[in-house]
Short mmCIF file of the N, C-alpha and C atoms (twelve columns), coordinates in Angstrom:
data_MODEL
# 
_entry.id   MODEL 
# 
loop_
_atom_site.group_PDB 
_atom_site.id 
_atom_site.type_symbol 
_atom_site.label_atom_id 
_atom_site.label_alt_id 
_atom_site.label_comp_id 
_atom_site.label_asym_id 
_atom_site.label_seq_id 
_atom_site.Cartn_x 
_atom_site.Cartn_y 
_atom_site.Cartn_z 
_atom_site.pdbx_PDB_model_num 
ATOM 1   N N  . MET A 1   -18.932 11.419  12.323  1 
ATOM 2   C CA . MET A 1   -18.588 10.595  11.214  1 
ATOM 3   C C  . MET A 1   -17.182 10.846  10.892  1 
ATOM 4   N N  . MET A 2   -16.725 12.024  11.080  1 
ATOM 5   C CA . MET A 2   -15.212 12.299  10.760  1 
ATOM 6   C C  . MET A 2   -14.268 11.446  11.598  1 
ATOM 7   N N  . GLY A 3   -14.706 11.369  12.826  1 
ATOM 8   C CA . GLY A 3   -13.781 10.648  13.872  1 
ATOM 9   C C  . GLY A 3   -13.676 9.132   13.341  1 
ATOM 10  N N  . LEU A 4   -14.670 8.747   12.701  1 
ATOM 11  C CA . LEU A 4   -14.726 7.273   12.224  1 
ATOM 12  C C  . LEU A 4   -13.699 7.108   11.145  1 
ATOM 13  N N  . CYS A 5   -13.422 8.145   10.311  1 
ATOM 14  C CA . CYS A 5   -12.705 8.032   9.093   1 
ATOM 15  C C  . CYS A 5   -11.313 8.619   9.410   1 
ATOM 16  N N  . ASP A 6   -10.927 9.049   10.557  1 
ATOM 17  C CA . ASP A 6   -9.752  9.598   10.787  1 
ATOM 18  C C  . ASP A 6   -8.489  8.574   10.767  1 
ATOM 19  N N  . GLY A 7   -8.655  7.355   11.120  1 
ATOM 20  C CA . GLY A 7   -7.609  6.423   11.017  1 
ATOM 21  C C  . GLY A 7   -7.333  5.990   9.653   1 
ATOM 22  N N  . LEU A 8   -8.261  6.298   8.727   1 
ATOM 23  C CA . LEU A 8   -8.076  5.812   7.386   1 
ATOM 24  C C  . LEU A 8   -6.960  6.794   6.651   1 
ATOM 25  N N  . SER A 9   -6.886  7.851   7.143   1 
ATOM 26  C CA . SER A 9   -5.903  8.964   6.637   1 
ATOM 27  C C  . SER A 9   -6.158  9.283   5.189   1 
ATOM 28  N N  . HIS A 10  -5.236  8.934   4.286   1 
ATOM 29  C CA . HIS A 10  -5.267  9.256   2.932   1 
ATOM 30  C C  . HIS A 10  -5.844  8.223   2.008   1 
ATOM 31  N N  . CYS A 11  -6.160  8.581   0.866   1 
ATOM 32  C CA . CYS A 11  -6.545  7.640   -0.306  1 
ATOM 33  C C  . CYS A 11  -7.715  6.789   0.114   1 
ATOM 34  N N  . LYS A 12  -8.764  7.628   0.493   1 
ATOM 35  C CA . LYS A 12  -9.928  6.891   0.905   1 
ATOM 36  C C  . LYS A 12  -10.707 6.468   -0.319  1 
ATOM 37  N N  . LEU A 13  -10.504 6.997   -1.548  1 
ATOM 38  C CA . LEU A 13  -11.104 6.312   -2.696  1 
ATOM 39  C C  . LEU A 13  -10.521 4.944   -3.039  1 
ATOM 40  N N  . ALA A 14  -9.240  4.876   -2.908  1 
ATOM 41  C CA . ALA A 14  -8.439  3.591   -3.173  1 
ATOM 42  C C  . ALA A 14  -9.041  2.525   -2.219  1 
ATOM 43  N N  . LEU A 15  -9.266  2.980   -1.012  1 
ATOM 44  C CA . LEU A 15  -9.838  2.002   0.008   1 
ATOM 45  C C  . LEU A 15  -11.173 1.587   -0.302  1 
ATOM 46  N N  . ALA A 16  -12.072 2.563   -0.684  1 
ATOM 47  C CA . ALA A 16  -13.466 2.161   -0.993  1 
ATOM 48  C C  . ALA A 16  -13.397 1.252   -2.295  1 
ATOM 49  N N  . PHE A 17  -12.499 1.547   -3.207  1 
ATOM 50  C CA . PHE A 17  -12.516 0.641   -4.500  1 
ATOM 51  C C  . PHE A 17  -12.155 -0.776  -3.984  1 
ATOM 52  N N  . ALA A 18  -11.035 -0.883  -3.155  1 
ATOM 53  C CA . ALA A 18  -10.716 -2.178  -2.670  1 
ATOM 54  C C  . ALA A 18  -11.663 -3.031  -1.930  1 
ATOM 55  N N  . VAL A 19  -12.376 -2.294  -1.057  1 
ATOM 56  C CA . VAL A 19  -13.434 -2.896  -0.233  1 
ATOM 57  C C  . VAL A 19  -14.471 -3.365  -1.217  1 
ATOM 58  N N  . PHE A 20  -14.982 -2.364  -2.146  1 
ATOM 59  C CA . PHE A 20  -16.066 -2.719  -2.938  1 
ATOM 60  C C  . PHE A 20  -15.766 -3.999  -3.831  1 
ATOM 61  N N  . MET A 21  -14.530 -4.010  -4.383  1 
ATOM 62  C CA . MET A 21  -14.114 -5.135  -5.285  1 
ATOM 63  C C  . MET A 21  -14.078 -6.421  -4.436  1 
ATOM 64  N N  . ASP A 22  -13.603 -6.282  -3.188  1 
ATOM 65  C CA . ASP A 22  -13.590 -7.562  -2.276  1 
ATOM 66  C C  . ASP A 22  -14.899 -7.972  -2.095  1 
ATOM 67  N N  . LEU A 23  -15.870 -7.098  -1.736  1 
ATOM 68  C CA . LEU A 23  -17.273 -7.565  -1.507  1 
ATOM 69  C C  . LEU A 23  -17.955 -8.185  -2.747  1 
ATOM 70  N N  . LEU A 24  -17.713 -7.536  -3.807  1 
ATOM 71  C CA . LEU A 24  -18.349 -7.980  -5.194  1 
ATOM 72  C C  . LEU A 24  -17.722 -9.235  -5.446  1 
ATOM 73  N N  . GLY A 25  -16.386 -9.438  -5.309  1 
ATOM 74  C CA . GLY A 25  -15.673 -10.638 -5.688  1 
ATOM 75  C C  . GLY A 25  -16.043 -11.740 -4.803  1 
ATOM 76  N N  . GLY A 26  -16.072 -11.407 -3.548  1 
ATOM 77  C CA . GLY A 26  -16.388 -12.449 -2.624  1 
ATOM 78  C C  . GLY A 26  -17.815 -13.069 -2.790  1 
ATOM 79  N N  . SER A 27  -18.861 -12.034 -2.958  1 
ATOM 80  C CA . SER A 27  -20.127 -12.549 -3.202  1 
ATOM 81  C C  . SER A 27  -20.333 -13.224 -4.414  1 
ATOM 82  N N  . ALA A 28  -19.686 -12.994 -5.499  1 
ATOM 83  C CA . ALA A 28  -19.634 -13.691 -6.859  1 
ATOM 84  C C  . ALA A 28  -19.041 -15.048 -6.696  1 
ATOM 85  N N  . LEU A 29  -18.050 -15.152 -5.900  1 
ATOM 86  C CA . LEU A 29  -17.388 -16.590 -5.665  1 
ATOM 87  C C  . LEU A 29  -18.388 -17.433 -4.847  1 
ATOM 88  N N  . LEU A 30  -18.972 -16.918 -3.856  1 
ATOM 89  C CA . LEU A 30  -19.976 -17.637 -3.055  1 
ATOM 90  C C  . LEU A 30  -21.094 -18.114 -3.811  1 
ATOM 91  N N  . VAL A 31  -21.642 -17.168 -4.590  1 
ATOM 92  C CA . VAL A 31  -22.790 -17.529 -5.447  1 
ATOM 93  C C  . VAL A 31  -22.465 -18.656 -6.463  1 
ATOM 94  N N  . GLY A 32  -21.247 -18.473 -7.026  1 
ATOM 95  C CA . GLY A 32  -20.826 -19.328 -8.047  1 
ATOM 96  C C  . GLY A 32  -20.550 -20.762 -7.491  1 
ATOM 97  N N  . VAL A 33  -20.076 -20.822 -6.137  1 
ATOM 98  C CA . VAL A 33  -19.927 -22.107 -5.699  1 
ATOM 99  C C  . VAL A 33  -21.046 -22.830 -5.069  1 
ATOM 100 N N  . PHE A 34  -22.003 -22.097 -4.355  1 
ATOM 101 C CA . PHE A 34  -22.921 -22.587 -3.702  1 
ATOM 102 C C  . PHE A 34  -24.507 -22.595 -4.300  1 
ATOM 103 N N  . ALA A 35  -24.619 -21.773 -5.264  1 
ATOM 104 C CA . ALA A 35  -25.898 -21.719 -5.954  1 
ATOM 105 C C  . ALA A 35  -26.006 -22.487 -7.202  1 
ATOM 106 N N  . PRO A 36  -27.012 -23.230 -7.424  1 
ATOM 107 C CA . PRO A 36  -27.268 -24.027 -8.572  1 
ATOM 108 C C  . PRO A 36  -27.576 -22.927 -9.757  1 
ATOM 109 N N  . LEU A 37  -26.730 -22.705 -10.679 1 
ATOM 110 C CA . LEU A 37  -27.091 -21.692 -11.684 1 
ATOM 111 C C  . LEU A 37  -27.074 -22.419 -13.081 1 
ATOM 112 N N  . GLU A 38  -28.222 -23.022 -13.366 1 
ATOM 113 C CA . GLU A 38  -28.332 -23.677 -14.685 1 
ATOM 114 C C  . GLU A 38  -29.437 -22.939 -15.516 1 
ATOM 115 N N  . ILE A 39  -29.104 -22.539 -16.716 1 
ATOM 116 C CA . ILE A 39  -30.015 -21.940 -17.673 1 
ATOM 117 C C  . ILE A 39  -29.915 -22.621 -18.886 1 
ATOM 118 N N  . LYS A 40  -31.081 -23.336 -19.269 1 
ATOM 119 C CA . LYS A 40  -31.180 -24.145 -20.592 1 
ATOM 120 C C  . LYS A 40  -30.156 -25.207 -20.581 1 
ATOM 121 N N  . GLY A 41  -29.697 -25.820 -19.404 1 
ATOM 122 C CA . GLY A 41  -28.816 -26.992 -19.473 1 
ATOM 123 C C  . GLY A 41  -27.328 -26.488 -19.235 1 
ATOM 124 N N  . GLN A 42  -27.084 -25.149 -19.249 1 
ATOM 125 C CA . GLN A 42  -25.705 -24.604 -19.165 1 
ATOM 126 C C  . GLN A 42  -25.458 -24.174 -17.692 1 
ATOM 127 N N  . ASP A 43  -24.401 -24.610 -17.159 1 
ATOM 128 C CA . ASP A 43  -24.018 -24.233 -15.826 1 
ATOM 129 C C  . ASP A 43  -23.168 -22.985 -15.861 1 
ATOM 130 N N  . TYR A 44  -23.640 -22.004 -15.149 1 
ATOM 131 C CA . TYR A 44  -22.884 -20.679 -15.099 1 
ATOM 132 C C  . TYR A 44  -22.134 -20.379 -13.804 1 
ATOM 133 N N  . GLY A 45  -21.996 -21.440 -12.882 1 
ATOM 134 C CA . GLY A 45  -21.270 -21.376 -11.692 1 
ATOM 135 C C  . GLY A 45  -19.917 -21.139 -11.856 1 
ATOM 136 N N  . ASP A 46  -19.335 -21.675 -12.800 1 
ATOM 137 C CA . ASP A 46  -17.844 -21.517 -13.159 1 
ATOM 138 C C  . ASP A 46  -17.530 -20.058 -13.482 1 
ATOM 139 N N  . LEU A 47  -18.334 -19.569 -14.330 1 
ATOM 140 C CA . LEU A 47  -18.122 -18.222 -14.800 1 
ATOM 141 C C  . LEU A 47  -18.091 -17.182 -13.574 1 
ATOM 142 N N  . LEU A 48  -19.073 -17.492 -12.536 1 
ATOM 143 C CA . LEU A 48  -19.118 -16.507 -11.519 1 
ATOM 144 C C  . LEU A 48  -17.919 -16.705 -10.599 1 
ATOM 145 N N  . VAL A 49  -17.454 -17.904 -10.483 1 
ATOM 146 C CA . VAL A 49  -16.282 -18.297 -9.703  1 
ATOM 147 C C  . VAL A 49  -14.954 -17.500 -10.293 1 
ATOM 148 N N  . TYR A 50  -14.896 -17.607 -11.491 1 
ATOM 149 C CA . TYR A 50  -13.659 -16.886 -12.180 1 
ATOM 150 C C  . TYR A 50  -13.868 -15.438 -12.146 1 
ATOM 151 N N  . THR A 51  -15.017 -14.883 -12.351 1 
ATOM 152 C CA . THR A 51  -15.190 -13.491 -12.365 1 
ATOM 153 C C  . THR A 51  -14.915 -13.025 -10.953 1 
ATOM 154 N N  . GLY A 52  -15.463 -13.738 -9.853  1 
ATOM 155 C CA . GLY A 52  -15.192 -13.377 -8.460  1 
ATOM 156 C C  . GLY A 52  -13.690 -13.290 -8.212  1 
ATOM 157 N N  . ALA A 53  -12.916 -14.312 -8.655  1 
ATOM 158 C CA . ALA A 53  -11.528 -14.315 -8.426  1 
ATOM 159 C C  . ALA A 53  -10.873 -13.216 -9.155  1 
ATOM 160 N N  . LEU A 54  -11.340 -12.746 -10.258 1 
ATOM 161 C CA . LEU A 54  -10.777 -11.672 -10.954 1 
ATOM 162 C C  . LEU A 54  -11.070 -10.334 -10.240 1 
ATOM 163 N N  . PHE A 55  -12.254 -10.222 -9.679  1 
ATOM 164 C CA . PHE A 55  -12.659 -9.128  -8.955  1 
ATOM 165 C C  . PHE A 55  -11.627 -8.911  -7.666  1 
ATOM 166 N N  . VAL A 56  -11.480 -10.084 -6.935  1 
ATOM 167 C CA . VAL A 56  -10.650 -10.087 -5.780  1 
ATOM 168 C C  . VAL A 56  -9.162  -9.745  -6.003  1 
ATOM 169 N N  . LEU A 57  -8.703  -10.262 -7.210  1 
ATOM 170 C CA . LEU A 57  -7.329  -9.893  -7.628  1 
ATOM 171 C C  . LEU A 57  -7.263  -8.487  -7.982  1 
ATOM 172 N N  . THR A 58  -8.284  -7.873  -8.642  1 
ATOM 173 C CA . THR A 58  -8.384  -6.516  -9.000  1 
ATOM 174 C C  . THR A 58  -8.276  -5.575  -7.626  1 
ATOM 175 N N  . SER A 59  -8.912  -6.036  -6.656  1 
ATOM 176 C CA . SER A 59  -8.900  -5.210  -5.383  1 
ATOM 177 C C  . SER A 59  -7.574  -5.226  -4.788  1 
ATOM 178 N N  . LEU A 60  -6.739  -6.157  -5.119  1 
ATOM 179 C CA . LEU A 60  -5.431  -6.042  -4.634  1 
ATOM 180 C C  . LEU A 60  -4.587  -4.692  -5.021  1 
ATOM 181 N N  . ALA A 61  -5.021  -4.354  -6.353  1 
ATOM 182 C CA . ALA A 61  -4.249  -2.990  -6.727  1 
ATOM 183 C C  . ALA A 61  -4.862  -1.860  -5.880  1 
ATOM 184 N N  . GLY A 62  -6.042  -1.908  -5.456  1 
ATOM 185 C CA . GLY A 62  -6.610  -0.888  -4.631  1 
ATOM 186 C C  . GLY A 62  -6.022  -0.824  -3.233  1 
ATOM 187 N N  . TRP A 63  -5.776  -2.184  -2.717  1 
ATOM 188 C CA . TRP A 63  -5.175  -2.192  -1.519  1 
ATOM 189 C C  . TRP A 63  -3.721  -1.707  -1.413  1 
ATOM 190 N N  . VAL A 64  -3.023  -2.089  -2.605  1 
ATOM 191 C CA . VAL A 64  -1.526  -1.508  -2.594  1 
ATOM 192 C C  . VAL A 64  -1.542  -0.077  -2.742  1 
ATOM 193 N N  . LEU A 65  -2.448  0.546   -3.556  1 
ATOM 194 C CA . LEU A 65  -2.439  1.918   -3.637  1 
ATOM 195 C C  . LEU A 65  -2.827  2.534   -2.288  1 
ATOM 196 N N  . TRP A 66  -3.869  1.996   -1.640  1 
ATOM 197 C CA . TRP A 66  -4.162  2.632   -0.278  1 
ATOM 198 C C  . TRP A 66  -3.147  2.439   0.716   1 
ATOM 199 N N  . TYR A 67  -2.431  1.388   0.797   1 
ATOM 200 C CA . TYR A 67  -1.303  1.225   1.687   1 
ATOM 201 C C  . TYR A 67  -0.187  2.059   1.394   1 
ATOM 202 N N  . SER A 68  0.275   2.193   0.054   1 
ATOM 203 C CA . SER A 68  1.478   2.969   -0.239  1 
ATOM 204 C C  . SER A 68  0.983   4.508   -0.124  1 
ATOM 205 N N  . GLY A 69  -0.127  4.800   -0.301  1 
ATOM 206 C CA . GLY A 69  -0.490  6.329   -0.095  1 
ATOM 207 C C  . GLY A 69  -0.501  6.683   1.317   1 
ATOM 208 N N  . ASN A 70  -0.608  5.691   2.242   1 
ATOM 209 C CA . ASN A 70  -0.553  5.995   3.756   1 
ATOM 210 C C  . ASN A 70  0.813   5.898   4.414   1 
ATOM 211 N N  . ILE A 71  1.792   5.495   3.656   1 
ATOM 212 C CA . ILE A 71  3.078   5.480   4.239   1 
ATOM 213 C C  . ILE A 71  3.487   6.892   4.354   1 
ATOM 214 N N  . ASP A 72  3.993   7.266   5.627   1 
ATOM 215 C CA . ASP A 72  4.421   8.720   5.988   1 
ATOM 216 C C  . ASP A 72  5.784   8.729   5.604   1 
ATOM 217 N N  . GLY A 73  6.366   9.964   5.177   1 
ATOM 218 C CA . GLY A 73  7.757   10.103  4.848   1 
ATOM 219 C C  . GLY A 73  8.601   10.038  6.036   1 
ATOM 220 N N  . LEU A 74  9.815   10.270  5.785   1 
ATOM 221 C CA . LEU A 74  10.859  10.320  6.904   1 
ATOM 222 C C  . LEU A 74  10.500  11.603  7.755   1 
ATOM 223 N N  . THR A 75  10.816  11.426  9.049   1 
ATOM 224 C CA . THR A 75  10.684  12.564  9.951   1 
ATOM 225 C C  . THR A 75  11.491  13.802  9.624   1 
ATOM 226 N N  . SER A 76  10.946  14.921  9.780   1 
ATOM 227 C CA . SER A 76  11.852  16.143  9.519   1 
ATOM 228 C C  . SER A 76  12.780  16.394  10.609  1 
ATOM 229 N N  . LYS A 77  13.688  17.348  10.285  1 
ATOM 230 C CA . LYS A 77  14.661  17.739  11.234  1 
ATOM 231 C C  . LYS A 77  14.092  18.305  12.524  1 
ATOM 232 N N  . LYS A 78  13.023  19.104  12.362  1 
ATOM 233 C CA . LYS A 78  12.313  19.846  13.393  1 
ATOM 234 C C  . LYS A 78  11.795  18.628  14.362  1 
ATOM 235 N N  . GLU A 79  11.329  17.534  13.870  1 
ATOM 236 C CA . GLU A 79  10.741  16.447  14.753  1 
ATOM 237 C C  . GLU A 79  11.790  15.671  15.509  1 
ATOM 238 N N  . LEU A 80  13.051  15.635  14.865  1 
ATOM 239 C CA . LEU A 80  14.067  14.921  15.479  1 
ATOM 240 C C  . LEU A 80  14.804  15.757  16.619  1 
ATOM 241 N N  . GLY A 81  14.702  17.033  16.496  1 
ATOM 242 C CA . GLY A 81  15.165  17.881  17.605  1 
ATOM 243 C C  . GLY A 81  16.576  17.923  17.534  1 
ATOM 244 N N  . HIS A 82  17.248  18.009  18.750  1 
ATOM 245 C CA . HIS A 82  18.752  18.301  18.868  1 
ATOM 246 C C  . HIS A 82  19.664  17.216  18.273  1 
ATOM 247 N N  . ILE A 83  19.187  15.971  18.330  1 
ATOM 248 C CA . ILE A 83  19.858  14.831  17.922  1 
ATOM 249 C C  . ILE A 83  20.337  14.889  16.558  1 
ATOM 250 N N  . SER A 84  19.330  15.510  15.635  1 
ATOM 251 C CA . SER A 84  19.616  15.516  14.303  1 
ATOM 252 C C  . SER A 84  20.766  16.450  13.899  1 
ATOM 253 N N  . SER A 85  20.994  17.489  14.525  1 
ATOM 254 C CA . SER A 85  21.974  18.412  14.149  1 
ATOM 255 C C  . SER A 85  23.462  17.574  14.482  1 
ATOM 256 N N  . ALA A 86  23.432  17.056  15.730  1 
ATOM 257 C CA . ALA A 86  24.669  16.293  16.091  1 
ATOM 258 C C  . ALA A 86  24.916  15.103  15.180  1 
ATOM 259 N N  . VAL A 87  23.937  14.424  14.585  1 
ATOM 260 C CA . VAL A 87  24.027  13.409  13.646  1 
ATOM 261 C C  . VAL A 87  24.520  13.977  12.393  1 
ATOM 262 N N  . ASP A 88  23.904  15.115  11.911  1 
ATOM 263 C CA . ASP A 88  24.343  15.816  10.753  1 
ATOM 264 C C  . ASP A 88  25.878  16.239  10.747  1 
ATOM 265 N N  . ARG A 89  26.322  16.817  11.836  1 
ATOM 266 C CA . ARG A 89  27.595  17.163  11.930  1 
ATOM 267 C C  . ARG A 89  28.592  15.848  11.879  1 
ATOM 268 N N  . LEU A 90  28.189  14.890  12.518  1 
ATOM 269 C CA . LEU A 90  29.050  13.625  12.511  1 
ATOM 270 C C  . LEU A 90  29.103  13.115  11.234  1 
ATOM 271 N N  . ALA A 91  28.080  13.118  10.478  1 
ATOM 272 C CA . ALA A 91  28.018  12.567  9.069   1 
ATOM 273 C C  . ALA A 91  28.834  13.499  8.156   1 
ATOM 274 N N  . ARG A 92  28.869  14.820  8.313   1 
ATOM 275 C CA . ARG A 92  29.546  15.682  7.497   1 
ATOM 276 C C  . ARG A 92  31.029  15.414  7.850   1 
ATOM 277 N N  . ARG A 93  31.400  15.371  8.988   1 
ATOM 278 C CA . ARG A 93  32.824  15.226  9.498   1 
ATOM 279 C C  . ARG A 93  33.391  13.970  8.890   1 
ATOM 280 N N  . LEU A 94  32.573  12.773  8.933   1 
ATOM 281 C CA . LEU A 94  32.934  11.573  8.524   1 
ATOM 282 C C  . LEU A 94  33.174  11.509  6.929   1 
ATOM 283 N N  . SER A 95  32.255  12.075  6.274   1 
ATOM 284 C CA . SER A 95  32.410  12.105  4.799   1 
ATOM 285 C C  . SER A 95  33.452  13.032  4.310   1 
ATOM 286 N N  . ARG A 96  33.782  14.057  4.977   1 
ATOM 287 C CA . ARG A 96  34.983  14.786  4.746   1 
ATOM 288 C C  . ARG A 96  36.228  14.113  4.920   1 
ATOM 289 N N  . LYS A 97  36.446  13.372  5.982   1 
ATOM 290 C CA . LYS A 97  37.485  12.543  6.158   1 
ATOM 291 C C  . LYS A 97  37.821  11.410  5.164   1 
ATOM 292 N N  . ILE A 98  36.751  10.850  4.773   1 
ATOM 293 C CA . ILE A 98  36.718  9.917   3.706   1 
ATOM 294 C C  . ILE A 98  37.061  10.583  2.355   1 
ATOM 295 N N  . ARG A 99  36.542  11.654  2.000   1 
ATOM 296 C CA . ARG A 99  36.817  12.379  0.839   1 
ATOM 297 C C  . ARG A 99  38.345  12.793  0.774   1 
ATOM 298 N N  . ILE A 100 38.851  13.414  1.888   1 
ATOM 299 C CA . ILE A 100 40.203  13.744  2.010   1 
ATOM 300 C C  . ILE A 100 41.141  12.674  1.843   1 
ATOM 301 N N  . HIS A 101 40.847  11.512  2.496   1 
ATOM 302 C CA . HIS A 101 41.700  10.250  2.451   1 
ATOM 303 C C  . HIS A 101 41.793  9.820   1.093   1 
ATOM 304 N N  . ARG A 102 40.621  9.825   0.322   1 
ATOM 305 C CA . ARG A 102 40.566  9.219   -1.129  1 
ATOM 306 C C  . ARG A 102 41.427  10.145  -1.917  1 
ATOM 307 N N  . SER A 103 41.348  11.481  -1.783  1 
ATOM 308 C CA . SER A 103 42.086  12.364  -2.635  1 
ATOM 309 C C  . SER A 103 43.557  12.292  -2.468  1 
ATOM 310 N N  . GLN A 104 43.985  11.849  -1.334  1 
ATOM 311 C CA . GLN A 104 45.461  11.739  -1.014  1 
ATOM 312 C C  . GLN A 104 46.029  10.367  -1.659  1 
ATOM 313 N N  . ILE A 105 45.180  9.367   -1.888  1 
ATOM 314 C CA . ILE A 105 45.652  8.264   -2.401  1 
ATOM 315 C C  . ILE A 105 46.013  8.186   -3.760  1 
# 
């Protein structure tokens, strides 16, 4: 079972919330559109359509939380290897030259 959830990574609760709200909203929308829901002459199909749309819009917050929670940060210097130290030295050298040039003006 854990192999199935490995690709989901972080924020599994936000994912479960988003999927649940999508299922609930989608089913409410479909029932509201296709089922004849009249009680004592009142039609309740529109209520289910609007409620389903609200659930689907609420699930958007869950999807955003899940997606933003799964964004990995920048790679560390250890992962970049030898190139990072050369890039760091070049950036320091360039910023020193710019700083010295501005102080002389």
